[in-house]
CSV table of C-alpha atoms in Angstrom, one decimal:
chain,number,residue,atom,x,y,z
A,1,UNK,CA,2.7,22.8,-46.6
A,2,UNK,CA,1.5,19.6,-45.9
A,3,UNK,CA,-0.7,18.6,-42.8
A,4,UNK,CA,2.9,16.7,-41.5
A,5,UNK,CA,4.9,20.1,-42.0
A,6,UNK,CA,2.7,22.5,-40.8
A,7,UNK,CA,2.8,19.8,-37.4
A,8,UNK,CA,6.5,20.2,-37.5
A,9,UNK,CA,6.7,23.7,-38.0
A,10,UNK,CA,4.4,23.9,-35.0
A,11,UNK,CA,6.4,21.5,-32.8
A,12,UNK,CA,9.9,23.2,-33.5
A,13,UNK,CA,8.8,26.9,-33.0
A,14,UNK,CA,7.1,25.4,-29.5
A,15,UNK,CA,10.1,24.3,-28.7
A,16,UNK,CA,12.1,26.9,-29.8
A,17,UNK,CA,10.1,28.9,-27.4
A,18,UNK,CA,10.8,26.7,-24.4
A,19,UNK,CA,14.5,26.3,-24.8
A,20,UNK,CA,14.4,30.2,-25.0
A,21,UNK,CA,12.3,30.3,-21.7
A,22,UNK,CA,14.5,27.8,-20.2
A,23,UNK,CA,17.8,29.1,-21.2
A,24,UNK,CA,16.6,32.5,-20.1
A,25,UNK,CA,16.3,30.9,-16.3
A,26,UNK,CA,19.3,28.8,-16.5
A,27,UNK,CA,21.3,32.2,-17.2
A,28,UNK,CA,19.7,33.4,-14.0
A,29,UNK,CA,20.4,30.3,-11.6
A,30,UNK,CA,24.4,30.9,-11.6
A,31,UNK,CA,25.1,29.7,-7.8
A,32,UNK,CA,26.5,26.9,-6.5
A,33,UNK,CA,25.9,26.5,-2.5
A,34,UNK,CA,24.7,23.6,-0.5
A,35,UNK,CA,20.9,22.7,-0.4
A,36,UNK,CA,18.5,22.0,2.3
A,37,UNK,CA,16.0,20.0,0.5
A,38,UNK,CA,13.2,18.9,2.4
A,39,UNK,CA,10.8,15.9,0.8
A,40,UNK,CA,7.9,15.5,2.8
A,41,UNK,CA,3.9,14.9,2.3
A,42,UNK,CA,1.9,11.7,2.8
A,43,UNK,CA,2.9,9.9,-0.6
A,44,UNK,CA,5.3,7.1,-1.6
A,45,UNK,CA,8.8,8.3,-2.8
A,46,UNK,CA,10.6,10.7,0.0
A,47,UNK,CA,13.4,8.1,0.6
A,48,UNK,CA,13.4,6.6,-2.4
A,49,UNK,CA,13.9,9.9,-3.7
A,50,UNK,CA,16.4,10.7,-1.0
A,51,UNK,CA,18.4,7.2,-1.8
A,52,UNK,CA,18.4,8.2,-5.4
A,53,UNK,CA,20.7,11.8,-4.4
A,54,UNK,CA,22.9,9.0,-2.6
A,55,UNK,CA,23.1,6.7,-5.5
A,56,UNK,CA,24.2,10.3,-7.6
A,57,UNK,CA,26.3,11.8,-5.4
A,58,UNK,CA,28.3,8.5,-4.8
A,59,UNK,CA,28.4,8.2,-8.4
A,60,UNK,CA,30.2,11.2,-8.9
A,61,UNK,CA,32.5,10.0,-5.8
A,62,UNK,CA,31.3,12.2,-3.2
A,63,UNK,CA,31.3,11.1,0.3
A,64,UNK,CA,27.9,11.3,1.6
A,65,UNK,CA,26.4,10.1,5.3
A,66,UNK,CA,23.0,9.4,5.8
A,67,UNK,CA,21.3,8.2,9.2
A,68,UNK,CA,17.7,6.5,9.0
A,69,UNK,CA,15.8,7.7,12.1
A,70,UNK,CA,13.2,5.1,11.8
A,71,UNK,CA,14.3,1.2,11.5
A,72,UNK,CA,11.7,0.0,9.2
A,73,UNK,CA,13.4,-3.7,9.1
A,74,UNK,CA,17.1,-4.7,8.8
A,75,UNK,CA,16.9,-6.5,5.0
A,76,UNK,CA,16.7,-3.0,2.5
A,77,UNK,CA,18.1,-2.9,-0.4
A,78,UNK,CA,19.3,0.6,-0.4
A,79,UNK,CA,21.6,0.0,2.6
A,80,UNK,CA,22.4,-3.2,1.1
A,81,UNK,CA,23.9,-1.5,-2.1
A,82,UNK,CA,24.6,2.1,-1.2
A,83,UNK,CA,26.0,0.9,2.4
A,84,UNK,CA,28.7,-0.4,0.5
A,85,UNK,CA,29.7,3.2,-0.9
A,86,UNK,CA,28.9,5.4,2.2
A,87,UNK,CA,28.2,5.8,6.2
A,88,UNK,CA,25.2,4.4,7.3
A,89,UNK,CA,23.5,4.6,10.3
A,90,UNK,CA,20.3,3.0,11.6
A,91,UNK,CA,18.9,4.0,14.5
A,92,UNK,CA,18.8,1.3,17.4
A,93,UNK,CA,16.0,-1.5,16.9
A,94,UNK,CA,12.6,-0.7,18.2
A,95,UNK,CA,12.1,2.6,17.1
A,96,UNK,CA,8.6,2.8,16.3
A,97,UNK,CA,4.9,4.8,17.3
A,98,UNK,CA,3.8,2.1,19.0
A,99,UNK,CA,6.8,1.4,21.3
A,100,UNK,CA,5.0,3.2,23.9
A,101,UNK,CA,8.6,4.2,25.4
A,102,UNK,CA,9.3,7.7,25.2
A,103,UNK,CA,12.4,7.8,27.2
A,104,UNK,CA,13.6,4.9,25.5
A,105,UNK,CA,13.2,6.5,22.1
A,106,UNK,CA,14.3,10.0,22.8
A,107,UNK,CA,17.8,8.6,24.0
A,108,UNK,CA,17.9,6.7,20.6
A,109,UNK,CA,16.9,9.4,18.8
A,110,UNK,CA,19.9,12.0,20.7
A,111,UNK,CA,22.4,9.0,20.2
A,112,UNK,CA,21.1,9.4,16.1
A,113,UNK,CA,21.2,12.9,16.3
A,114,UNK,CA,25.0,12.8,17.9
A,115,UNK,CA,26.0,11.2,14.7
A,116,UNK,CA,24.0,13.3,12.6
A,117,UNK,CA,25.4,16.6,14.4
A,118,UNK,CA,28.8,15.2,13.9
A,119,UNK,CA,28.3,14.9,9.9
A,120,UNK,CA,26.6,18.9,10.0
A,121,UNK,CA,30.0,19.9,11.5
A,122,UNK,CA,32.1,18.4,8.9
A,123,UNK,CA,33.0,19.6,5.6
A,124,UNK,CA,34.5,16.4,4.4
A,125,UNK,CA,30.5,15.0,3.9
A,126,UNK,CA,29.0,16.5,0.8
A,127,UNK,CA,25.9,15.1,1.1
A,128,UNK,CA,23.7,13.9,4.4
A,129,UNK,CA,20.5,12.2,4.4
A,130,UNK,CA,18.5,12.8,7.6
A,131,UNK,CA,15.3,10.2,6.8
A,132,UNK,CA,12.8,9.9,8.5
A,133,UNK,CA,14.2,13.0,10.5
A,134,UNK,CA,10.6,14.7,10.9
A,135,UNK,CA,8.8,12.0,12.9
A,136,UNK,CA,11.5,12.5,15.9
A,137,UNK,CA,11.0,16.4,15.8
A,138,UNK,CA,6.8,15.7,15.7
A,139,UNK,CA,7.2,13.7,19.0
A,140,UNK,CA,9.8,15.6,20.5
A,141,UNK,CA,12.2,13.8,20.8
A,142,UNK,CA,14.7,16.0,19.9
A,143,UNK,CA,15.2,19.1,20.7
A,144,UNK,CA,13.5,21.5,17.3
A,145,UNK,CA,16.0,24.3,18.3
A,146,UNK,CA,19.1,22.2,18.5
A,147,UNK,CA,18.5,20.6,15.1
A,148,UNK,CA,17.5,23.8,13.1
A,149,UNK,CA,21.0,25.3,14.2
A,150,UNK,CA,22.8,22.4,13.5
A,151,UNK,CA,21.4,22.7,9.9
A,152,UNK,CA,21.9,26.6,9.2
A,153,UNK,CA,25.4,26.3,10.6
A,154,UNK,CA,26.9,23.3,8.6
A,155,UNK,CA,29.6,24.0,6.1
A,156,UNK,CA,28.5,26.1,3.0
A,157,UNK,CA,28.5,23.4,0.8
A,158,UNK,CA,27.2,20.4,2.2
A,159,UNK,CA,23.7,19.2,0.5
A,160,UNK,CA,21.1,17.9,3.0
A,161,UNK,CA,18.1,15.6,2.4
A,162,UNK,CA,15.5,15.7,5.3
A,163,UNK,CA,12.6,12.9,4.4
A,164,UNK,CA,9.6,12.4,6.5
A,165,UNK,CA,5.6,13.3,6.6
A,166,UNK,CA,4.8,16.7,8.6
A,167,UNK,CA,7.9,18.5,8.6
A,168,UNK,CA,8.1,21.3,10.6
A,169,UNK,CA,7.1,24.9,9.5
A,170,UNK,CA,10.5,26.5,10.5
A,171,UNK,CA,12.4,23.1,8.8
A,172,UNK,CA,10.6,24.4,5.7
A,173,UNK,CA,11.3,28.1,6.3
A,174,UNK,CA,15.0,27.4,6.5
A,175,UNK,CA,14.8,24.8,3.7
A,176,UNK,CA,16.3,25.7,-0.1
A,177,UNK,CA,13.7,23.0,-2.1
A,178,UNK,CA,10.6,21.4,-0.5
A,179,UNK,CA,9.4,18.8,-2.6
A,180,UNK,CA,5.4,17.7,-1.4
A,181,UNK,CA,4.7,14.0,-2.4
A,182,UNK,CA,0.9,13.0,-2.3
A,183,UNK,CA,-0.3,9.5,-3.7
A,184,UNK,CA,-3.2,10.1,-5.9
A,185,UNK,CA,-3.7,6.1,-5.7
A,186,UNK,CA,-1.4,3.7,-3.7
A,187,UNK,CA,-1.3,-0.2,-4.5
A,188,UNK,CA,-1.7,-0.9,-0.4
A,189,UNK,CA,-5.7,0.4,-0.8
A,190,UNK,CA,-5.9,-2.6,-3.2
A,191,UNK,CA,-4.5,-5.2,-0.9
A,192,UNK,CA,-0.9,-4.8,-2.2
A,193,UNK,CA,1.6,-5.2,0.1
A,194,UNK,CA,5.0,-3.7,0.5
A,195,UNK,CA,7.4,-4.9,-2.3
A,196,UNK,CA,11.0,-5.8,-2.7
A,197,UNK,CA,12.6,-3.3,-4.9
A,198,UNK,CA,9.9,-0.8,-4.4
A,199,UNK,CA,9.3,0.2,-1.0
A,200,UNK,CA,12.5,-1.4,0.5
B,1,UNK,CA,1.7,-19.2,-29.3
B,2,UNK,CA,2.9,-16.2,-31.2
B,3,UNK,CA,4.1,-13.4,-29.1
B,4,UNK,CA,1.3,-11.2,-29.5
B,5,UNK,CA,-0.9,-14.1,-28.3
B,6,UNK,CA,1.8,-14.7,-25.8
B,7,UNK,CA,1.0,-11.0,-24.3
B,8,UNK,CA,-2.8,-11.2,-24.6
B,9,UNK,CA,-2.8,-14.2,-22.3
B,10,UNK,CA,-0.8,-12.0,-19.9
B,11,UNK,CA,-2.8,-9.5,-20.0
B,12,UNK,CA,-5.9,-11.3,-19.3
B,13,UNK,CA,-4.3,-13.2,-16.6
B,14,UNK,CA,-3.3,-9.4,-15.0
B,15,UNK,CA,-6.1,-8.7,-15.4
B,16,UNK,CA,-8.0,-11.4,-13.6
B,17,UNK,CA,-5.7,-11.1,-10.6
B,18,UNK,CA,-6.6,-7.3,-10.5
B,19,UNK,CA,-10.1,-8.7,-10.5
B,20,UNK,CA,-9.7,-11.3,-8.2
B,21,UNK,CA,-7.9,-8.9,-5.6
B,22,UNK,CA,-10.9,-6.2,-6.0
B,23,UNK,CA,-13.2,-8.7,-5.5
B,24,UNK,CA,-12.0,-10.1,-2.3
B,25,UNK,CA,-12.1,-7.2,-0.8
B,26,UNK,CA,-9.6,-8.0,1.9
B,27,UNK,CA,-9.1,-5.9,4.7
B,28,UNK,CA,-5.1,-6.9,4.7
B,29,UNK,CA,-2.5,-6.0,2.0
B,30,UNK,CA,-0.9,-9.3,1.6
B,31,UNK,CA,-0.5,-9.6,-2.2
B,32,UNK,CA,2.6,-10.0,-4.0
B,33,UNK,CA,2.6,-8.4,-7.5
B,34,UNK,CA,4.5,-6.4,-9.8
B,35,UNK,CA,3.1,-2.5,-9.3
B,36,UNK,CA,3.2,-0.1,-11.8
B,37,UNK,CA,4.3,3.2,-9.8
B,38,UNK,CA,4.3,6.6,-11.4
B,39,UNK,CA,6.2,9.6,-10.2
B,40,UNK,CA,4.2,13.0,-11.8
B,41,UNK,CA,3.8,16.5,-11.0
B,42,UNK,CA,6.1,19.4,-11.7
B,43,UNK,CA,8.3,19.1,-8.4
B,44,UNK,CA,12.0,17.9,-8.0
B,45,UNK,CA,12.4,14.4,-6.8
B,46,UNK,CA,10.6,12.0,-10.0
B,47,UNK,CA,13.6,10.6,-11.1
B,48,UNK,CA,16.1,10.7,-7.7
B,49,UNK,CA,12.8,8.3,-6.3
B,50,UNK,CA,12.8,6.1,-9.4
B,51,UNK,CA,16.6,5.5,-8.9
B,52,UNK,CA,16.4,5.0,-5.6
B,53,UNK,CA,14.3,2.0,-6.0
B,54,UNK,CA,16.7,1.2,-8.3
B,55,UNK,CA,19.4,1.3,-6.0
B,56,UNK,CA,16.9,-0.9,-3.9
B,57,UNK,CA,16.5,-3.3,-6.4
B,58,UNK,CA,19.8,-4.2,-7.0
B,59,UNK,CA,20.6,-4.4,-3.6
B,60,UNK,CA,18.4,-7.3,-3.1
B,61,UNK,CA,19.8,-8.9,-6.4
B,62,UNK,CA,16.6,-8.3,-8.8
B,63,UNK,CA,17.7,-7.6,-12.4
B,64,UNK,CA,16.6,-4.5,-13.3
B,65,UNK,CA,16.2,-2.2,-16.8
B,66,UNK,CA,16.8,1.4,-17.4
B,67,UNK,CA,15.4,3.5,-20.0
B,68,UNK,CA,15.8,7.1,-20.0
B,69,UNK,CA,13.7,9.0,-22.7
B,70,UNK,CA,15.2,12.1,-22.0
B,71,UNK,CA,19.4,12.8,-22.0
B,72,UNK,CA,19.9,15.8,-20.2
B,73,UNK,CA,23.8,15.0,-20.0
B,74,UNK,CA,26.4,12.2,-20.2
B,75,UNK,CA,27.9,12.7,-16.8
B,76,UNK,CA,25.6,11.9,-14.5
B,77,UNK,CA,26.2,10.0,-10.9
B,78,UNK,CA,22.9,7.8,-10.7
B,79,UNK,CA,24.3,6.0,-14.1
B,80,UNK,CA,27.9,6.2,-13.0
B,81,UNK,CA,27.2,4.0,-9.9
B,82,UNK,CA,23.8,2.1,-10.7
B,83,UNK,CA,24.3,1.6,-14.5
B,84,UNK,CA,27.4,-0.8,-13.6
B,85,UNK,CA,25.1,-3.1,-12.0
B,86,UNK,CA,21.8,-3.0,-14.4
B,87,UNK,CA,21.0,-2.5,-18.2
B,88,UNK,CA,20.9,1.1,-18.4
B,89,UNK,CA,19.7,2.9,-21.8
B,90,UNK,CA,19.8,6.6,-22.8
B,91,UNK,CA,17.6,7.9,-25.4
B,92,UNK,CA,20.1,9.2,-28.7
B,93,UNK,CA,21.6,12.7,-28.3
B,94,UNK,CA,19.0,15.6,-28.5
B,95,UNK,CA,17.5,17.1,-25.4
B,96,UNK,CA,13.9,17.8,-26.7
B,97,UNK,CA,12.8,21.3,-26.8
B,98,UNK,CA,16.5,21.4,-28.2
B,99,UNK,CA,16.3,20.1,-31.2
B,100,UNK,CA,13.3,21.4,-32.3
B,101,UNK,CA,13.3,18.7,-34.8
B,102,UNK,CA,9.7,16.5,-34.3
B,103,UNK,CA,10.8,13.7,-36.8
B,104,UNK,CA,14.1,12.8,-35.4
B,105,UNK,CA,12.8,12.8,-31.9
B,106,UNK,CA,10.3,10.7,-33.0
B,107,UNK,CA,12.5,8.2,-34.6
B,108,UNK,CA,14.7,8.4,-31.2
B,109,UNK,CA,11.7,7.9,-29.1
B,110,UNK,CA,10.7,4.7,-30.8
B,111,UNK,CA,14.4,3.8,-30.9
B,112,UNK,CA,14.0,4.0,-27.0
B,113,UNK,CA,10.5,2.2,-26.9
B,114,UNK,CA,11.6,-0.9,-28.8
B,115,UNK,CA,14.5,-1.4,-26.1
B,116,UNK,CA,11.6,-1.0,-23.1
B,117,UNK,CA,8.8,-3.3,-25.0
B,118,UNK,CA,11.9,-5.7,-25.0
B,119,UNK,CA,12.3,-5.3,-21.5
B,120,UNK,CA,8.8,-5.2,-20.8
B,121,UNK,CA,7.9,-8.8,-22.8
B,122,UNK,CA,11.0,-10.2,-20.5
B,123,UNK,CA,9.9,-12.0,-16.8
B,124,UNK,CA,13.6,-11.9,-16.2
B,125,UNK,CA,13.8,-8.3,-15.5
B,126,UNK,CA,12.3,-7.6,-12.2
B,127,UNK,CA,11.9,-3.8,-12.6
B,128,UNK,CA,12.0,-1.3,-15.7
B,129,UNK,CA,12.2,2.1,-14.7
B,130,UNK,CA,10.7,4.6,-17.9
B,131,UNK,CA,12.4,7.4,-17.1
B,132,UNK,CA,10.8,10.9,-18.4
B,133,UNK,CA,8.6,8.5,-20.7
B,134,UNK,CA,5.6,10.9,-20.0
B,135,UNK,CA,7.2,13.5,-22.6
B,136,UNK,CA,7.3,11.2,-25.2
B,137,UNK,CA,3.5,10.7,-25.0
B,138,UNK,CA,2.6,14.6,-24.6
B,139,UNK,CA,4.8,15.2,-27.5
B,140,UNK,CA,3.1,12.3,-29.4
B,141,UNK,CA,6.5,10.7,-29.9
B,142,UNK,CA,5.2,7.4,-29.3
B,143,UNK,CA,1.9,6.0,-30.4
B,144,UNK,CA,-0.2,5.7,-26.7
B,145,UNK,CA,-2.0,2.9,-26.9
B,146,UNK,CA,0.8,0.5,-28.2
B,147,UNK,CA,2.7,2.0,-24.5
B,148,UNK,CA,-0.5,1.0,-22.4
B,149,UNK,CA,-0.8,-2.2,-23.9
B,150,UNK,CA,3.2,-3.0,-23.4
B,151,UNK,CA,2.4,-2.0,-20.1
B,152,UNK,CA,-0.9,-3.8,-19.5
B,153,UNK,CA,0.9,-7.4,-20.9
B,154,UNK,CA,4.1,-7.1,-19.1
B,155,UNK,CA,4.8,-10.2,-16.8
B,156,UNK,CA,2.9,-10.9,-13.7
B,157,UNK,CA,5.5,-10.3,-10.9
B,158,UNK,CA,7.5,-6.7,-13.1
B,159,UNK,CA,7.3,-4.1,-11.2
B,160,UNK,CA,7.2,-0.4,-13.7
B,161,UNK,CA,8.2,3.1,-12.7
B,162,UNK,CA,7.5,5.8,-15.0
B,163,UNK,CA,8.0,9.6,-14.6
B,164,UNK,CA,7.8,12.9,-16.0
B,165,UNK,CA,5.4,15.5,-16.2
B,166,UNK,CA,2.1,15.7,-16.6
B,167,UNK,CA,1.1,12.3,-17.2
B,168,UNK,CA,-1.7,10.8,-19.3
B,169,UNK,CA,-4.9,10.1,-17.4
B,170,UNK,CA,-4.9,6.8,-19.3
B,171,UNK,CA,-1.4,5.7,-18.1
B,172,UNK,CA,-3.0,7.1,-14.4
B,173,UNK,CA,-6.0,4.9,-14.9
B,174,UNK,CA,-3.7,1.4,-15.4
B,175,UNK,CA,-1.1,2.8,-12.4
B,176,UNK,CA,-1.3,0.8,-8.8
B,177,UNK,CA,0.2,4.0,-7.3
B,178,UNK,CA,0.6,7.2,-8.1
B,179,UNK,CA,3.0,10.1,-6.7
B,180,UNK,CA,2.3,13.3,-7.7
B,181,UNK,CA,5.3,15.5,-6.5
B,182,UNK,CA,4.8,19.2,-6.4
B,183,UNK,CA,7.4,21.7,-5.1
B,184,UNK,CA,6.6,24.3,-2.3
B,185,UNK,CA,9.7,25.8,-3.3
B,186,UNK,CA,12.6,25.5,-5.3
B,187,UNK,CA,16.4,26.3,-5.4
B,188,UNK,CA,16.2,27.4,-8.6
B,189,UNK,CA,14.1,30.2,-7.5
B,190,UNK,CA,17.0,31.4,-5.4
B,191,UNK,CA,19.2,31.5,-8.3
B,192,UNK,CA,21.0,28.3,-7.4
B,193,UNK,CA,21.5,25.9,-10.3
B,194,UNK,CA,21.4,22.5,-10.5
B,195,UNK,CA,23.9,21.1,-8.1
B,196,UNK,CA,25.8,17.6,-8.5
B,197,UNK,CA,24.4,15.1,-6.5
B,198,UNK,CA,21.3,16.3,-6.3
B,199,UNK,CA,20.1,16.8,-9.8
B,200,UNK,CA,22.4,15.3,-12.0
């Protein structure tokens, strides 16, 4: 054998060996339910990850509802494109740490929350996208019992996407995925701001 | 010039931006450039975040280029509804580990790579999303340092998303941001397979 074939000998019994592995656990994953998946951690890529299930799901004609908890600004692209396709809410304007308004953003965040409760209770919605949902939960603003039976009570087989840093313990408990994003480097630390396409 | 010169001069002007911006040392991100953003670790959500920035790009109007390195099936949502309004590519028929069959992958793989070196020699396209690409380089499919240097000499304001697995510290070292994505738990683990709209 030459050095070439003894390589690809090598390669194609590695393989063999992972598609044996792999085919092994997709025998054993056989359900189809709903998912709770949660994204959270302090790196770049929850709601872009979250707005890439939207862009899926309304590719395969699904009707999907997603409410953003936090109004970063009013120009994104995602809503801009995948608005077309599906409901989308933004919570009212001003909705930020350093409002220093409590009341004024708890009553936004129950008047988000009233939408989002009203998708949780209807089949019809196959997918809903709760982002930014954590932040409202870490400042109490909503009620953490409330929401958690909102989510274990919503029809069988309706996906939901929770994005947002420091998500609750018993948000992860109930979840079905929890995906942890950290950024081992982020372009911001070297002076990069925010860009178009990228972070909105 | 001749387009290899063409690329050098690029790359040395990247380079003495990256320089520039290092050595002012400002305390403010306010720098416009094209980032290189890659989505690693072993956890679900790589791919859903690069398409979501897709989604994002093409909301604002930015051209954008898909390549996917890996085809785990021809149905899928995110290039149902995002690859009628961008240049979406999937890698020829053959889901690695199974073909077990190193010389046609290869020849697949560089297939593949000469439709992204195209995209990435091209200031037209605004972002070029190399999906799975990481694969390609643990496998050896594509020679490494003719990706970094594609990558390195790409135009000034491209923005780059690559993702998959375990990526090379060398394509690390060039990233402006990296997401490493890790899952706490997993669906899967449940025995609940990969569901529409949220994998596929």
């Amino acid at each position: 054998m030459t050095l070439d074939e003894e390589r690809n000998a090598r390669h194609a019994a590695r393989m063999a060996r992972k598609k044996a592995l792999i085919d092994s656990r997709i025998a054993e994953a056989n359900l189809d339910t709903g998912v709770l998946l949660v994204l959270t951690g302090n790196g770049k890529g929850k709601s872009s990850s979250a707005f890439g299930m939207v862009a899926r799901a309304i590719g395969h004609g699904m009707k999907v509802g997603v409410v953003q908890f936090i109004k970063s600004r009013t120009d994104t692209g995602e809503e801009a494109l995948l608005g077309r396709h599906c409901e989308w809410h933004v919570m009212g304007d001003g909705f930020t740490w350093d409002t220093q308004n409590r009341e004024g953003d708890t009553r936004k965040a129950e008047e988000a929350w009233a939408i989002a409760s009203r998708m949780l209770a209807d089949p019809a919605y196959e997918l809903v996208v709760l982002d930014e949902l954590t932040y409202c939960l870490s400042y109490g603003y909503l009620d953490k019992a409330r929401v958690l039976a909102d989510l274990e009570s919503r029809p069988d087989m309706q996906h939901v996407v929770v994005t947002g840093r420091a998500a609750a313990k018993e948000l992860l408990e109930i979840a079905d995925t929890v995906s942890v994003i950290e950024n081992d480097k982020h372009a911001y630390n070297a002076g990069i701001r925010a860009q178009k396409g990228v972070e909105w």
